[in-house]
Coordinates of C-alpha atoms in Angstrom, one line a residue:
Chain A
M12 CA 0.0 0.0 0.0
T13 CA 1.5 3.4 -1.0
A14 CA 1.4 6.5 1.2
F15 CA -1.1 7.9 -1.3
D16 CA -3.5 5.0 -0.7
I17 CA -3.1 5.4 3.1
G18 CA -4.0 9.1 2.7
L19 CA -7.1 8.3 0.7
I20 CA -8.2 5.6 3.2
S21 CA -7.7 7.9 6.1
L22 CA -10.0 10.5 4.3
A23 CA -12.7 7.9 4.1
A24 CA -12.1 6.7 7.6
M25 CA -12.4 10.3 8.9
C26 CA -15.7 10.9 7.1
L27 CA -17.0 7.6 8.5
A28 CA -15.9 8.3 12.1
V29 CA -17.4 11.8 12.0
S30 CA -20.7 10.6 10.6
A31 CA -20.8 7.9 13.3
G32 CA -20.7 10.6 15.9
M33 CA -17.1 10.6 17.1
F34 CA -16.0 14.0 18.3
V35 CA -14.7 15.7 15.2
P36 CA -11.2 16.6 16.7
I37 CA -10.8 13.1 18.1
A38 CA -11.6 11.6 14.7
L39 CA -9.1 13.8 13.0
M40 CA -6.4 13.0 15.6
A41 CA -7.1 9.3 15.4
C42 CA -6.8 9.3 11.5
S43 CA -3.6 11.3 11.6
F44 CA -2.0 9.1 14.3
V45 CA -2.9 5.8 12.4
G46 CA -2.1 7.4 9.1
V47 CA 1.4 8.6 10.1
W48 CA 2.1 5.2 11.8
A49 CA 1.1 3.4 8.6
I50 CA 3.0 5.7 6.3
K51 CA 6.2 5.9 8.3
G52 CA 5.9 2.5 10.1
S53 CA 6.7 4.1 13.5
P54 CA 4.2 4.7 16.3
E55 CA 6.9 6.8 18.0
L56 CA 7.1 9.2 15.1
A57 CA 3.3 9.4 14.9
S58 CA 3.0 10.3 18.6
K59 CA 5.7 13.0 18.2
L60 CA 3.8 14.5 15.3
L61 CA 0.6 14.7 17.5
A62 CA 2.5 16.2 20.4
L63 CA 4.3 18.7 18.2
A64 CA 1.0 19.8 16.6
A65 CA -0.7 20.1 20.0
N66 CA 2.2 22.4 21.2
D67 CA 2.7 24.5 18.1
A68 CA -0.2 24.3 15.7
I69 CA -2.0 27.3 17.2
S70 CA 1.0 28.9 18.8
S71 CA 1.0 32.0 16.6
Y72 CA -0.1 35.6 17.0
F73 CA -2.9 35.2 14.5
F74 CA -4.6 32.3 16.4
G75 CA -3.9 34.2 19.6
V76 CA -6.5 36.7 18.8
V77 CA -9.3 34.2 18.1
P78 CA -10.6 34.5 21.7
L79 CA -10.6 38.3 21.4
F80 CA -12.9 38.2 18.3
V81 CA -15.2 35.7 20.0
L82 CA -15.2 38.0 23.1
M83 CA -16.0 41.0 21.0
G84 CA -19.0 39.2 19.5
F85 CA -20.3 38.1 22.9
V86 CA -19.7 41.5 24.7
V87 CA -21.5 43.3 21.9
S88 CA -24.5 41.0 22.2
E89 CA -24.5 41.0 26.0
A90 CA -24.5 44.8 26.0
G91 CA -27.7 44.8 24.0
F92 CA -26.2 46.4 20.8
G93 CA -28.0 43.7 18.8
R94 CA -31.4 44.9 20.0
D95 CA -30.4 48.5 19.2
A96 CA -29.4 47.4 15.6
F97 CA -32.7 45.6 15.4
D98 CA -34.8 48.6 16.5
V99 CA -33.0 51.0 14.2
A100 CA -33.2 48.7 11.1
N101 CA -36.8 47.9 11.9
A102 CA -37.8 51.6 12.0
A103 CA -36.3 52.0 8.6
F104 CA -38.3 49.2 7.0
R105 CA -41.5 49.5 9.0
R106 CA -43.7 50.4 6.1
M107 CA -42.6 47.6 3.7
R108 CA -44.4 44.3 3.2
G109 CA -42.4 41.9 5.3
G110 CA -40.7 44.9 6.8
L111 CA -39.9 43.2 10.1
A112 CA -38.1 40.4 8.3
V113 CA -36.2 42.8 6.1
G114 CA -35.4 44.8 9.2
T115 CA -33.9 41.6 10.8
V116 CA -31.7 41.2 7.7
G117 CA -30.6 44.9 8.0
A118 CA -29.9 44.5 11.7
N119 CA -27.8 41.5 11.0
A120 CA -25.8 43.4 8.4
I121 CA -25.2 46.2 10.9
F122 CA -24.4 43.8 13.7
A123 CA -22.0 41.9 11.3
A124 CA -19.8 45.1 11.2
I125 CA -19.1 44.9 14.9
T126 CA -18.8 41.1 15.3
G127 CA -16.6 38.5 13.6
I128 CA -18.6 35.3 14.2
S129 CA -21.9 34.0 12.9
I130 CA -22.8 32.3 16.2
A131 CA -23.1 35.6 18.0
S132 CA -25.6 36.9 15.4
A133 CA -27.6 33.6 15.4
A134 CA -27.9 33.6 19.2
V135 CA -28.8 37.3 19.6
F136 CA -31.4 37.5 16.9
T137 CA -33.1 34.3 17.9
K138 CA -33.8 36.0 21.2
I139 CA -34.7 39.4 19.8
A140 CA -36.2 39.0 16.4
V141 CA -37.9 35.6 16.4
P142 CA -40.5 36.3 19.2
Q143 CA -41.3 39.6 17.7
M144 CA -41.8 38.2 14.2
I145 CA -44.0 35.4 15.5
R146 CA -46.1 37.9 17.4
H147 CA -46.6 39.9 14.2
G148 CA -47.9 36.9 12.3
Y149 CA -44.9 35.3 10.7
T150 CA -44.7 31.5 10.8
P151 CA -42.1 30.2 13.4
R152 CA -40.5 28.2 10.5
F153 CA -39.9 31.3 8.4
A154 CA -38.9 33.5 11.4
T155 CA -36.2 31.0 12.6
G156 CA -35.1 30.2 9.0
L157 CA -34.6 33.9 8.4
V158 CA -32.5 34.4 11.5
A159 CA -30.4 31.3 10.5
G160 CA -30.0 32.7 6.9
S161 CA -29.1 36.2 7.9
S162 CA -26.7 35.2 10.6
V163 CA -24.2 34.2 7.9
L164 CA -23.7 37.9 7.1
G165 CA -21.6 38.0 10.3
M166 CA -18.8 36.0 8.6
L167 CA -18.8 37.9 5.3
I168 CA -19.0 41.5 6.4
P169 CA -15.8 42.5 8.1
P170 CA -14.4 41.9 10.7
S171 CA -14.7 38.2 10.1
L172 CA -13.0 35.3 11.9
L173 CA -13.3 33.0 8.9
L174 CA -11.6 35.5 6.6
I175 CA -8.8 35.8 9.1
L176 CA -8.4 32.0 9.1
F177 CA -8.3 31.9 5.4
G178 CA -5.8 34.7 5.3
I179 CA -3.5 32.7 7.6
L180 CA -4.0 29.5 5.6
A181 CA -3.4 31.1 2.2
E182 CA -1.0 33.8 3.4
Q183 CA -3.1 36.6 2.0
S184 CA -3.6 40.1 3.5
I185 CA -6.4 40.0 6.0
G186 CA -7.1 43.7 5.3
D187 CA -7.7 42.9 1.6
L188 CA -9.9 39.9 2.4
F189 CA -12.0 42.2 4.7
I190 CA -12.5 44.7 1.9
A191 CA -13.3 42.0 -0.5
G192 CA -16.0 40.7 1.8
I193 CA -18.0 43.9 1.9
V194 CA -19.7 43.9 -1.5
P195 CA -20.7 40.2 -1.5
G196 CA -22.0 40.6 2.0
L197 CA -24.1 43.6 1.2
L198 CA -25.3 41.9 -2.0
L199 CA -26.4 38.9 0.0
A200 CA -28.3 41.2 2.4
V201 CA -30.0 42.9 -0.6
F202 CA -30.9 39.5 -2.2
F203 CA -32.2 38.2 1.2
S204 CA -34.5 41.3 1.4
L205 CA -35.7 40.9 -2.1
G206 CA -36.3 37.2 -1.5
I207 CA -38.4 38.1 1.6
V208 CA -40.6 40.5 -0.3
V209 CA -41.1 38.0 -3.1
M210 CA -41.9 35.2 -0.7
A211 CA -44.2 37.3 1.4
T212 CA -46.2 38.1 -1.8
L213 CA -46.1 34.7 -3.5
F214 CA -46.0 32.2 -0.7
P215 CA -48.0 33.7 2.3
G216 CA -48.4 30.1 3.6
F217 CA -44.7 29.8 4.1
V218 CA -44.1 33.3 5.4
G219 CA -47.3 33.8 7.3
Q220 CA -49.6 36.9 7.4
P221 CA -47.4 39.7 8.7
Q222 CA -49.6 42.4 10.3
G223 CA -48.9 46.0 10.2
Q224 CA -46.8 47.2 13.1
G225 CA -48.8 50.3 13.8
E226 CA -47.3 53.7 14.4
P227 CA -43.6 53.8 15.3
R228 CA -43.1 53.8 19.0
E229 CA -39.8 55.4 19.0
T230 CA -39.1 59.0 18.3
P231 CA -36.2 59.9 15.9
A232 CA -34.3 61.1 19.0
I233 CA -34.5 57.7 20.7
L234 CA -33.5 56.0 17.4
L235 CA -30.5 58.3 17.1
A236 CA -29.5 57.5 20.6
K237 CA -29.7 53.8 19.8
A238 CA -27.8 54.2 16.5
A239 CA -25.0 56.2 18.0
P240 CA -23.1 53.6 20.1
I241 CA -23.3 51.1 17.2
T242 CA -22.0 53.6 14.7
G243 CA -19.3 54.5 17.2
L244 CA -18.2 50.9 17.4
I245 CA -18.2 50.4 13.7
I246 CA -16.1 53.5 13.2
L247 CA -13.7 52.3 16.0
V248 CA -13.2 48.8 14.5
L249 CA -13.3 49.4 10.8
G250 CA -11.9 52.9 10.9
G251 CA -9.1 51.8 13.2
I252 CA -8.0 49.1 10.8
Y253 CA -8.0 51.2 7.7
A254 CA -6.5 54.3 9.3
G255 CA -3.6 52.0 10.4
V256 CA -4.1 52.6 14.1
F257 CA -4.2 48.9 14.7
T258 CA -4.0 45.8 12.6
P259 CA -7.0 43.6 11.6
V260 CA -5.7 41.0 14.0
E261 CA -5.8 43.5 16.9
A262 CA -9.3 44.7 15.9
G263 CA -10.9 41.9 18.1
A264 CA -9.3 43.3 21.2
M265 CA -10.0 46.9 20.4
G266 CA -13.7 46.1 19.5
A267 CA -14.0 44.1 22.8
I268 CA -12.5 47.0 24.8
G269 CA -14.7 49.5 23.0
A270 CA -17.9 47.5 23.6
L271 CA -17.0 46.8 27.2
G272 CA -16.3 50.5 27.8
L273 CA -19.6 51.5 26.2
G274 CA -21.5 48.7 27.9
F275 CA -20.3 49.7 31.3
A276 CA -20.7 53.4 30.7
M277 CA -24.3 52.9 29.6
G278 CA -25.0 50.7 32.6
R279 CA -25.7 47.7 30.4
L280 CA -23.0 45.4 31.6
S281 CA -22.2 44.3 35.1
L282 CA -19.2 42.4 36.5
K283 CA -21.5 39.3 36.7
S284 CA -22.5 39.5 33.0
L285 CA -18.8 40.2 32.0
W286 CA -17.9 36.9 33.8
T287 CA -20.6 34.9 32.0
V288 CA -19.4 36.3 28.7
L289 CA -15.8 35.4 29.5
V290 CA -16.6 31.8 30.4
E291 CA -18.7 31.5 27.2
T292 CA -15.9 33.0 25.2
G293 CA -13.5 30.5 26.7
L294 CA -15.6 27.5 25.8
V295 CA -16.2 28.6 22.2
T296 CA -12.5 29.4 21.8
A297 CA -11.4 26.1 23.2
T298 CA -13.8 24.2 21.0
V299 CA -12.8 26.0 17.8
C300 CA -9.1 26.0 18.6
F301 CA -9.0 22.3 19.6
L302 CA -10.6 21.6 16.3
I303 CA -7.9 23.7 14.6
I304 CA -5.1 21.7 16.4
A305 CA -6.6 18.4 15.3
A306 CA -7.1 19.7 11.7
Q307 CA -3.5 20.7 11.6
M308 CA -2.4 17.3 12.7
Y309 CA -4.6 15.9 9.9
S310 CA -3.3 18.2 7.2
R311 CA 0.3 17.4 8.2
M312 CA -0.5 13.7 7.9
L313 CA -2.1 14.3 4.5
A314 CA 1.0 16.3 3.4
L315 CA 3.1 13.3 4.3
S316 CA 0.9 11.0 2.3
G317 CA 1.2 13.2 -0.8
V318 CA -2.6 13.3 -1.3
P319 CA -2.7 17.1 -1.8
A320 CA 0.1 17.0 -4.4
G321 CA -1.6 14.0 -6.0
L322 CA -4.9 15.7 -6.3
G323 CA -3.1 18.7 -7.8
S324 CA -1.5 16.6 -10.6
F325 CA -4.8 14.7 -11.0
A326 CA -6.6 18.0 -11.5
T327 CA -4.1 19.1 -14.1
E328 CA -4.0 15.8 -16.0
A329 CA -7.8 15.5 -16.0
E330 CA -7.9 18.9 -17.7
L331 CA -11.0 19.9 -15.7
G332 CA -10.0 23.5 -16.2
L333 CA -10.4 26.2 -13.6
W334 CA -14.2 26.1 -13.8
G335 CA -14.4 22.3 -13.4
I336 CA -12.2 22.5 -10.4
L337 CA -14.0 25.4 -8.8
L338 CA -17.4 23.8 -9.3
I339 CA -16.3 20.5 -7.8
Y340 CA -14.6 22.4 -5.0
C341 CA -17.8 24.3 -4.1
A342 CA -19.8 21.2 -4.3
I343 CA -17.4 19.4 -1.9
V344 CA -17.4 22.4 0.5
I345 CA -21.2 22.5 0.6
A346 CA -21.4 18.7 1.1
M347 CA -18.8 18.8 3.9
G348 CA -20.8 21.7 5.4
M349 CA -23.6 19.2 6.0
I350 CA -21.5 17.3 8.6
L351 CA -18.7 19.7 9.7
D352 CA -18.5 23.3 11.0
S353 CA -17.0 26.1 9.0
S354 CA -13.5 26.3 10.4
S355 CA -12.9 22.5 10.1
I356 CA -13.9 22.5 6.5
M357 CA -11.6 25.4 5.7
L358 CA -8.7 23.8 7.7
I359 CA -9.1 20.5 5.9
L360 CA -9.9 21.7 2.3
V361 CA -8.0 24.9 1.8
P362 CA -4.5 23.4 2.3
L363 CA -5.6 20.6 -0.1
M364 CA -6.8 23.1 -2.7
L365 CA -4.0 25.7 -2.7
P366 CA -1.5 23.5 -4.6
V367 CA -4.2 22.8 -7.2
I368 CA -5.3 26.3 -7.9
I369 CA -2.2 28.5 -7.3
P370 CA -0.6 27.3 -10.6
M371 CA -3.8 28.5 -12.3
Q372 CA -3.2 32.2 -11.5
V373 CA -6.3 32.5 -9.4
D374 CA -6.7 35.6 -7.3
L375 CA -6.5 34.1 -3.8
V376 CA -8.5 36.9 -2.2
W377 CA -11.4 36.2 -4.5
F378 CA -10.9 32.5 -3.8
G379 CA -11.2 33.2 -0.1
I380 CA -14.5 35.0 -0.5
V381 CA -15.8 32.1 -2.7
T382 CA -14.6 29.6 0.0
V383 CA -16.3 31.5 2.9
L384 CA -19.6 31.8 0.9
A385 CA -19.6 28.1 0.1
V386 CA -18.7 27.2 3.6
E387 CA -21.4 29.3 5.1
I388 CA -24.1 27.6 3.0
G389 CA -23.2 24.5 5.0
L390 CA -24.2 26.3 8.2
L391 CA -27.8 26.1 6.9
T392 CA -27.9 22.6 5.5
P393 CA -28.9 19.5 7.5
P394 CA -27.8 17.4 9.2
F395 CA -25.0 19.5 10.8
G396 CA -26.0 23.2 10.2
L397 CA -24.3 24.9 13.1
S398 CA -26.4 28.1 12.9
V399 CA -29.5 26.0 13.0
Y400 CA -28.4 24.1 16.1
I401 CA -27.5 27.3 17.9
I402 CA -31.0 28.8 17.1
K403 CA -32.6 25.6 18.4
A404 CA -30.6 25.7 21.6
T405 CA -31.2 29.4 22.2
L406 CA -34.9 29.1 21.4
D407 CA -35.5 26.3 23.8
D408 CA -39.1 25.8 22.4
P409 CA -40.2 22.2 21.9
N410 CA -42.8 23.3 19.4
I411 CA -40.2 24.4 16.8
S412 CA -38.2 21.4 15.6
L413 CA -34.8 21.3 14.0
G414 CA -36.6 20.2 10.8
D415 CA -38.7 23.3 10.9
I416 CA -35.7 25.6 11.1
F417 CA -33.9 23.7 8.3
R418 CA -36.9 24.1 6.1
G419 CA -37.3 27.7 6.9
A420 CA -33.6 28.3 6.1
A421 CA -33.7 26.4 2.8
P422 CA -34.8 29.4 0.7
F423 CA -32.0 31.5 2.2
A424 CA -29.5 28.7 1.4
L425 CA -30.7 28.8 -2.2
I426 CA -30.2 32.6 -2.3
M427 CA -26.7 32.1 -1.0
V428 CA -26.0 29.6 -3.8
L429 CA -27.2 32.4 -6.2
V430 CA -24.8 34.9 -4.7
L431 CA -22.0 32.4 -4.8
A432 CA -22.6 31.9 -8.5
L433 CA -22.6 35.6 -9.1
V434 CA -19.3 36.0 -7.3
L435 CA -17.8 33.1 -9.2
I436 CA -19.0 34.6 -12.5
F437 CA -18.1 38.2 -11.7
P438 CA -14.9 38.2 -9.6
P439 CA -14.8 42.0 -9.5
L440 CA -17.7 41.8 -7.0
A441 CA -15.1 40.7 -4.5
T442 CA -11.9 42.2 -5.8
G443 CA -13.4 45.4 -7.3
L444 CA -12.8 47.5 -4.1
L445 CA -9.1 46.5 -3.8
Chain B
M7 CA -26.9 19.9 24.6
S8 CA -25.3 19.2 27.9
Q9 CA -27.0 16.7 30.2
R10 CA -26.8 18.6 33.5
E11 CA -26.0 16.1 36.2
K12 CA -26.3 17.2 39.8
P13 CA -22.9 17.0 41.4
Q14 CA -24.1 15.3 44.6
Q15 CA -25.2 12.3 42.5
D16 CA -21.6 11.7 41.6
V17 CA -19.0 9.8 43.6
F18 CA -16.4 11.9 45.4
P19 CA -13.5 11.6 42.9
L20 CA -15.8 12.8 40.0
R21 CA -16.9 15.8 42.1
V22 CA -13.2 16.7 42.6
L23 CA -12.6 16.3 38.9
D24 CA -15.5 18.7 38.2
Y25 CA -14.0 21.3 40.6
V26 CA -10.6 21.0 39.0
T27 CA -12.3 21.4 35.5
Q28 CA -14.0 24.5 36.8
A29 CA -10.8 25.9 38.3
L30 CA -9.0 25.4 35.0
N31 CA -11.9 27.1 33.2
V32 CA -11.7 30.1 35.5
A33 CA -7.9 30.4 34.9
G34 CA -8.5 30.3 31.2
S35 CA -11.2 33.0 31.3
V36 CA -9.0 35.3 33.3
L37 CA -6.2 34.8 30.8
I38 CA -8.5 35.9 28.0
L39 CA -9.2 39.1 29.8
L40 CA -5.5 39.7 30.4
L41 CA -4.9 39.1 26.7
M42 CA -7.4 41.8 25.8
V43 CA -5.9 44.3 28.1
L44 CA -2.4 43.5 26.9
V45 CA -3.3 44.0 23.2
G46 CA -5.1 47.2 24.2
L47 CA -2.2 48.6 26.1
D48 CA 0.1 47.7 23.2
V49 CA -2.1 49.6 20.7
A50 CA -2.5 52.5 23.1
G51 CA 1.3 52.7 23.9
R52 CA 2.2 52.5 20.2
N53 CA -0.2 55.2 19.1
L54 CA -0.3 57.6 22.0
L55 CA 3.1 57.3 23.6
A56 CA 5.0 56.0 20.5
S57 CA 6.3 53.2 22.7
P58 CA 4.9 49.7 22.0
I59 CA 5.1 47.2 24.7
S60 CA 7.7 44.6 23.8
G61 CA 6.8 41.0 23.8
V62 CA 3.1 41.3 23.2
P63 CA 3.0 39.0 20.1
E64 CA 5.1 36.5 22.0
L65 CA 2.9 36.5 25.1
V66 CA -0.2 36.2 22.9
T67 CA 1.4 33.3 21.0
L68 CA 2.1 31.5 24.3
S69 CA -1.1 32.2 26.0
I70 CA -3.5 31.0 23.3
V71 CA -2.1 27.5 23.7
A72 CA -2.6 27.8 27.5
I73 CA -6.1 29.2 27.1
V74 CA -7.3 26.4 24.8
F75 CA -6.0 23.6 27.0
L76 CA -7.3 25.3 30.2
Q77 CA -10.8 25.4 28.7
I78 CA -11.1 22.2 26.7
P79 CA -11.9 20.0 29.7
A80 CA -14.8 22.4 30.6
A81 CA -15.9 22.3 27.0
L82 CA -16.0 18.5 27.0
R83 CA -17.8 18.4 30.4
Q84 CA -20.5 20.8 29.2
G85 CA -21.0 18.8 26.0
R86 CA -19.6 21.5 23.7
M87 CA -17.1 19.5 21.8
T88 CA -18.0 19.4 18.1
R89 CA -19.7 16.3 16.8
S90 CA -22.4 15.2 14.5
E91 CA -25.4 14.1 16.6
A92 CA -27.6 12.6 13.9
F93 CA -26.4 9.0 13.8
P94 CA -25.7 8.6 17.6
S95 CA -29.1 9.8 18.6
W96 CA -30.7 7.5 16.0
L97 CA -28.6 4.6 17.3
H98 CA -29.4 5.4 20.9
R99 CA -33.2 5.1 20.1
A100 CA -32.8 2.0 17.8
A101 CA -30.3 0.0 19.8
P102 CA -29.4 1.6 23.2
G103 CA -26.9 -1.1 24.1
L104 CA -25.0 -0.7 20.8
G105 CA -25.1 3.0 21.1
K106 CA -23.5 2.9 24.6
T107 CA -20.8 0.5 23.3
L108 CA -20.0 2.7 20.4
A109 CA -19.8 5.8 22.5
T110 CA -17.6 4.1 25.0
L111 CA -15.3 2.9 22.2
F112 CA -15.0 6.5 21.0
D113 CA -14.2 7.7 24.5
L114 CA -11.5 5.0 24.9
V115 CA -9.9 6.1 21.6
A116 CA -10.0 9.7 22.8
M117 CA -8.3 8.7 26.1
A118 CA -5.6 6.9 24.2
L119 CA -4.9 9.8 21.8
I120 CA -4.8 12.4 24.5
W121 CA -2.5 10.1 26.5
V122 CA -0.1 9.9 23.5
I123 CA 0.0 13.8 23.4
V124 CA 0.5 14.1 27.2
R125 CA 3.2 11.5 27.3
S126 CA 5.2 13.0 24.4
T127 CA 4.8 16.5 25.8
W128 CA 5.9 15.2 29.3
S129 CA 9.0 13.8 27.8
I130 CA 10.1 17.1 26.3
L131 CA 9.2 19.1 29.4
P132 CA 12.5 18.6 31.4
R133 CA 14.4 19.6 28.3
A134 CA 12.5 22.8 28.0
W135 CA 13.1 23.5 31.7
E136 CA 16.8 22.6 31.8
R137 CA 17.8 24.3 28.5
D138 CA 15.7 27.3 29.4
E139 CA 13.9 27.3 26.1
F140 CA 12.2 30.6 25.3
I141 CA 10.5 32.5 22.6
G142 CA 11.2 36.1 21.7
A143 CA 14.6 37.8 21.0
I144 CA 17.4 38.0 23.5
G145 CA 17.9 41.6 24.7
D146 CA 14.4 42.6 23.9
F147 CA 11.9 40.2 25.4
T148 CA 12.0 36.5 26.2
A149 CA 9.4 34.2 27.8
P150 CA 10.1 30.6 28.9
V151 CA 8.0 27.9 27.1
W152 CA 7.9 25.4 29.9
P153 CA 4.8 26.8 31.8
V154 CA 2.7 26.3 28.7
K155 CA 3.9 22.7 28.3
L156 CA 3.2 22.0 31.9
I157 CA -0.4 23.4 31.5
L158 CA -0.8 21.1 28.5
V159 CA 0.2 18.1 30.6
V160 CA -2.0 19.0 33.5
C161 CA -5.1 19.8 31.3
G162 CA -4.5 16.9 29.0
S163 CA -4.5 14.6 32.1
A164 CA -7.8 16.2 33.3
L165 CA -9.2 15.6 29.8
I166 CA -8.3 11.9 29.9
L167 CA -10.0 11.6 33.3
L168 CA -13.0 13.4 32.0
F169 CA -13.4 11.0 29.1
G170 CA -13.1 8.2 31.7
A171 CA -15.8 9.8 33.8
R172 CA -18.1 9.9 30.8
I173 CA -17.7 6.1 30.5
W174 CA -18.3 5.7 34.3
R175 CA -21.4 7.9 34.2
R176 CA -22.8 6.1 31.1
F177 CA -22.8 2.7 32.9
T178 CA -23.7 3.8 36.5
R179 CA -27.0 5.4 35.7

C-alpha cells in the first residue's frame, strides 16, 4: 500500500468516524495518528507528530486573537447592541411588506460590522427577532429560518474570523480579504431582502400573514440615541483598521474593549455578565481551537501521504480547467458543510486546494470569498448546520423542531448559492474595491 | 446539549474532577481578559506614547495554547465539543446497548490519543526546563515555554480523566 492510498483511506475513515458521531477533533487525531504510523511505520514518530502539533499548531499571534474576536462578539450582544441594531433597522423598513423580516436582515448586516462570528448573530437575533416576528404573524418556521440565513452575514461583512483564518492558511492580506467581503456581504443582504418581499407576496403560507406594526413607538431622537453607540463601534473597529491605528488582528481586542467601555458606561454590563461572557468565550474558543489543532495534525499527515500534491496533478491531468475544479470544490465544500463546521472545513480543504489552484493564476483573495460563501451555505444545511443548532438551543421551544428551522432556512441557502454563483462569474464583486 | 447532572449524585473523585475542571476554566477565562488588556495597552502605547510594549506578540502566542488547553476540559464536560449528533441519537433510540458500546469505544480512543500527546509533551518538558527554552529575542523580550507545556500536561490529564468519567457515568445510571 502506498502512502497515497493510506492518505485516501484515512480520508474515508475520517468521514465515517465523524458521521458515526465521534468527536470531530478526536476523529481527526485518530486518523492522523494511524495514518502517520502506517506511512512511516513508526508509532513513536506518529506520537511525536501529534504532540508537536498540540504544542505549536495554534501557537501564533494570529490564532492568539481568536478568543478576542469571540469575546468582542459576545460582549456586543450582551451589552444589547444587537437589539439596538434591530430597532434601528426595523424603524427604517417599517412600512414595507415583510418589513420586520427585512429589518432583521438589515440589523444582521449592521451587527456583522461589529462582530466577527456568525454564532453571536444567530444567538442574539433568535432572542430578539424571532419572538417579535411570530407575534406579528410570521410563521415560526420562516422566522427561525430567516435568522439562520441572515446570521451568515456575520462572517462575510468584516471583521470576520473565517476570513482571518483563510488569510492565515493562504498567506493573504487579511485587510484585503476584509475589503473583498464587503460587496458580496451587502449583495447577500439585498438579495435576502428581495427574497423576503417576493416570498411574502407569492408564498404567504410559508411566510405567514405579517400584520402592520402600527405607528412607530420610537421618536427619531431615541432611534438616534440607539444608533450612536453602534455607529461609534463600527467606526472604531473598521476605521481603526483602515486608518492604520491597529491591525485587523488587533481589531478583536479593540472592539471588545470599546464594547466593554460603552456597555459599562451605559450601565448595560455588570461584572457578573462580564464573567458569563468570559466563560462562554473560553468555551467557544477552546472548541474551535482544539478543532484547529486536530485539523493541523490531519493536514500534516495528509501532506506526508502526498494526497494534496496527487490531487493537484490529477486535476491538471484530467484537464478539468479552472471552472471544473472550482465547481467540484464548491460542491465538496457545501457537502462537507452538512457534517462539519466552517472552520474545520476550511482547515481541511484549503491546504488541499491551494497547490491545485495556485498554478492556475487565481486571485486568492477572490478564492477566499468564494470559500467563505460556500462554507457558510453549509451552516444552513442538514444534518449539521451549526447556525440552526444554535438557534434551536437558544430558542428552547419544543414546538419548533430542528426540521422546521432547516426548512425555513432552505430558501436562504438557495439565495446564498445564487450569490456564490454571481461572485464566481463576476470576480470584481469581491476584488473590485481593492 | 449538555446533560446537566447534579454534582451530589456523583462519587467523590468525580466531584473533585469537576471542581478541577471548573478551576482550569476560570484560569483560562482570566487569561483571555488579560490578553485583551495586553493588546489594548500595546495599541495605546504605540499610538499615544510612541512606545509599543515589547513581547506582546510572544505573550499572545504562548497564552493562546494555554487558554485552549485550560478550557477544553470544561468544553467537554459541558457537551460543547463538536460532533455530528444525527447518527448517535438514532442509534441510541434504535439499539441503546449498541449506542452505549460505540460511545464508550469512541471515549477510549480519545483517552488513548490524549495520553499519547500528554506523554510526548511530558518527555520534552524537562528539556524545555533545563535548557531554558524561550520565545522572543534576547535583549528585547523573552518568555520561557515550559509553563505552557506544563499546562498542556495538566489539562491533558484532566481531559483523559473526564473521558473516563463519561464512561463511568454512562454505565452507572
